[in-house]
Short mmCIF file of C-alpha atoms and ligand atoms in Angstrom, two decimals:
data_model
loop_
_atom_site.label_atom_id
_atom_site.label_comp_id
_atom_site.label_asym_id
_atom_site.label_seq_id
_atom_site.Cartn_x
_atom_site.Cartn_y
_atom_site.Cartn_z
CA UNK A 1 -99.96 39.34 2.90
CA UNK A 2 -101.32 35.72 4.14
CA UNK A 3 -104.55 36.00 3.54
CA UNK A 4 -106.24 35.32 6.55
CA UNK A 5 -109.81 33.55 6.03
CA UNK A 6 -111.70 33.78 9.12
CA UNK A 7 -111.36 34.30 12.85
CA UNK A 8 -110.55 30.42 13.67
CA UNK A 9 -110.63 31.16 17.58
CA UNK A 10 -110.48 33.43 20.54
CA UNK A 11 -108.53 32.45 23.26
CA UNK A 12 -110.20 33.79 26.74
CA UNK A 13 -107.95 33.66 29.80
CA UNK A 14 -109.58 32.44 32.79
CA UNK A 15 -109.32 31.57 36.33
CA UNK A 16 -111.87 28.76 36.31
CA UNK A 17 -113.29 27.13 32.97
CA UNK A 18 -116.17 25.88 35.45
CA UNK A 19 -116.56 29.30 37.02
CA UNK A 20 -117.00 30.95 33.03
CA UNK A 21 -118.86 28.24 31.72
CA UNK A 22 -122.11 29.16 32.83
CA UNK A 23 -122.34 32.61 30.95
CA UNK A 24 -120.84 31.30 27.56
CA UNK A 25 -123.13 27.82 27.59
CA UNK A 26 -126.31 29.44 29.22
CA UNK A 27 -126.24 33.04 28.83
CA UNK A 28 -125.18 33.31 25.13
CA UNK A 29 -126.12 29.71 24.46
CA UNK A 30 -123.14 28.57 22.28
CA UNK A 31 -122.35 24.79 22.61
CA UNK A 32 -120.01 23.48 24.21
CA UNK A 33 -117.61 20.83 22.80
CA UNK A 34 -115.49 19.93 25.68
CA UNK A 35 -112.45 19.81 26.95
CA UNK A 36 -108.79 19.09 26.44
CA UNK A 37 -105.77 19.55 27.99
CA UNK A 38 -102.55 20.88 26.50
CA UNK A 39 -99.71 20.15 28.51
CA UNK A 40 -97.17 21.91 26.08
CA UNK A 41 -98.57 25.23 26.70
CA UNK A 42 -99.94 24.06 30.63
CA UNK A 43 -103.13 25.12 30.13
CA UNK A 44 -106.86 23.22 29.72
CA UNK A 45 -108.98 24.80 27.10
CA UNK A 46 -112.52 24.40 27.10
CA UNK A 47 -113.82 24.57 23.36
CA UNK A 48 -117.64 26.48 22.68
CA UNK A 49 -118.62 26.85 18.77
CA UNK A 50 -120.04 30.44 17.55
CA UNK A 51 -120.65 29.56 13.37
CA UNK A 52 -117.48 28.55 12.55
CA UNK A 53 -115.72 30.43 15.28
CA UNK A 54 -114.63 28.77 18.53
CA UNK A 55 -114.41 30.68 21.81
CA UNK A 56 -111.47 28.54 23.36
CA UNK A 57 -111.43 29.18 27.40
CA UNK A 58 -107.52 29.00 28.65
CA UNK A 59 -107.45 27.74 32.19
CA UNK A 60 -103.53 27.77 33.70
CA UNK A 61 -102.84 24.30 35.28
CA UNK A 62 -99.46 25.27 36.65
CA UNK A 63 -98.81 29.22 37.99
CA UNK A 64 -95.81 29.39 35.44
CA UNK A 65 -97.98 29.02 32.51
CA UNK A 66 -97.91 32.19 30.69
CA UNK A 67 -101.59 32.29 30.50
CA UNK A 68 -101.39 32.13 34.64
CA UNK A 69 -98.70 35.30 34.12
CA UNK A 70 -100.79 36.86 31.67
CA UNK A 71 -104.09 37.05 34.41
CA UNK A 72 -101.47 38.03 36.88
CA UNK A 73 -100.52 41.34 34.94
CA UNK A 74 -103.69 41.77 33.13
CA UNK A 75 -106.33 39.94 34.54
CA UNK A 76 -109.16 37.51 32.87
CA UNK A 77 -109.92 38.64 29.07
CA UNK A 78 -109.09 37.81 25.16
CA UNK A 79 -105.67 36.61 25.67
CA UNK A 80 -105.26 36.03 21.57
CA UNK A 81 -106.95 35.86 18.12
CA UNK A 82 -106.29 32.93 15.73
CA UNK A 83 -106.87 33.48 12.11
CA UNK A 84 -107.64 30.88 9.78
CA UNK A 85 -104.86 30.27 7.02
CA UNK A 86 -103.35 27.41 4.68
CA UNK A 87 -99.82 26.57 4.14
CA UNK A 88 -99.04 27.21 7.64
CA UNK A 89 -94.83 27.09 7.12
CA UNK A 90 -95.18 28.90 3.87
CA UNK A 91 -97.07 31.30 5.76
CA UNK A 92 -94.42 31.69 8.35
CA UNK A 93 -91.71 32.36 6.33
CA UNK A 94 -93.32 35.09 4.02
CA UNK A 95 -94.00 36.42 7.42
CA UNK A 96 -90.76 35.86 8.36
CA UNK A 97 -89.58 37.52 4.78
CA UNK A 98 -91.73 40.68 5.72
CA UNK A 99 -90.00 41.48 8.78
CA UNK A 100 -93.04 40.14 11.25
CA UNK A 101 -91.33 38.34 14.45
CA UNK A 102 -93.06 35.33 15.04
CA UNK A 103 -92.38 33.59 18.42
CA UNK A 104 -92.96 30.29 16.50
CA UNK A 105 -90.82 29.40 13.35
CA UNK A 106 -92.08 26.30 12.92
CA UNK A 107 -95.88 25.50 13.43
CA UNK A 108 -96.80 23.17 16.27
CA UNK A 109 -99.68 21.08 17.38
CA UNK A 110 -102.19 23.48 19.54
CA UNK A 111 -105.72 22.02 20.96
CA UNK A 112 -108.20 20.31 18.19
CA UNK A 113 -104.79 18.75 16.52
CA UNK A 114 -104.72 22.25 14.26
CA UNK A 115 -101.22 23.38 13.67
CA UNK A 116 -100.49 26.94 14.73
CA UNK A 117 -97.95 29.68 15.36
CA UNK A 118 -98.10 32.74 16.84
CA UNK A 119 -97.26 35.98 15.79
CA UNK A 120 -95.09 38.25 18.46
CA UNK A 121 -97.39 40.89 19.97
CA UNK A 122 -94.34 43.65 18.98
CA UNK A 123 -95.63 42.58 15.50
CA UNK A 124 -99.33 42.45 15.62
CA UNK A 125 -100.66 45.81 17.57
CA UNK A 126 -99.98 44.57 20.79
CA UNK A 127 -102.96 41.54 20.37
CA UNK A 128 -101.21 37.84 20.90
CA UNK A 129 -101.94 36.59 17.14
CA UNK A 130 -102.19 32.93 16.35
CA UNK A 131 -102.28 32.03 12.36
CA UNK A 132 -103.73 28.74 12.43
CA UNK A 133 -104.44 25.42 9.84
CA UNK A 134 -107.10 23.08 10.97
CA UNK A 135 -106.33 19.68 10.06
CA UNK A 136 -108.21 18.26 7.43
CA UNK A 137 -110.25 14.99 7.75
CA UNK A 138 -111.29 15.41 11.37
ZN1 ZN B 201 -105.29 29.53 20.38
#
């Protein structure tokens, strides 16, 4: 048990941030926090805050991006859920010891300077699950 604290963000795969933005910003009234490019994941990410949780719109920047492949197979929609944890490397080691399949066995950098790691969907009931340690003092 890794004591996930709260939903840090919900990653939503979209074909176009520009097209989807109005719904989140104007219809739902969430606060737009900016756009960041994450070259390692071949996506552009738009952030909207909803309490302590963010909605992250993920737009692929290349056709071989895993998000592009996701949209091709399943259409636009929820791509992953991210839970806040502390001591990320310890949590990864704990999950591995429990026989949970990890995509990332070492923390890597996500958007917003968070350290993140993905759990394999085969071990997470079908939803790609991220654990995420927010950077302190930012
Ligand atoms: Zn994420």
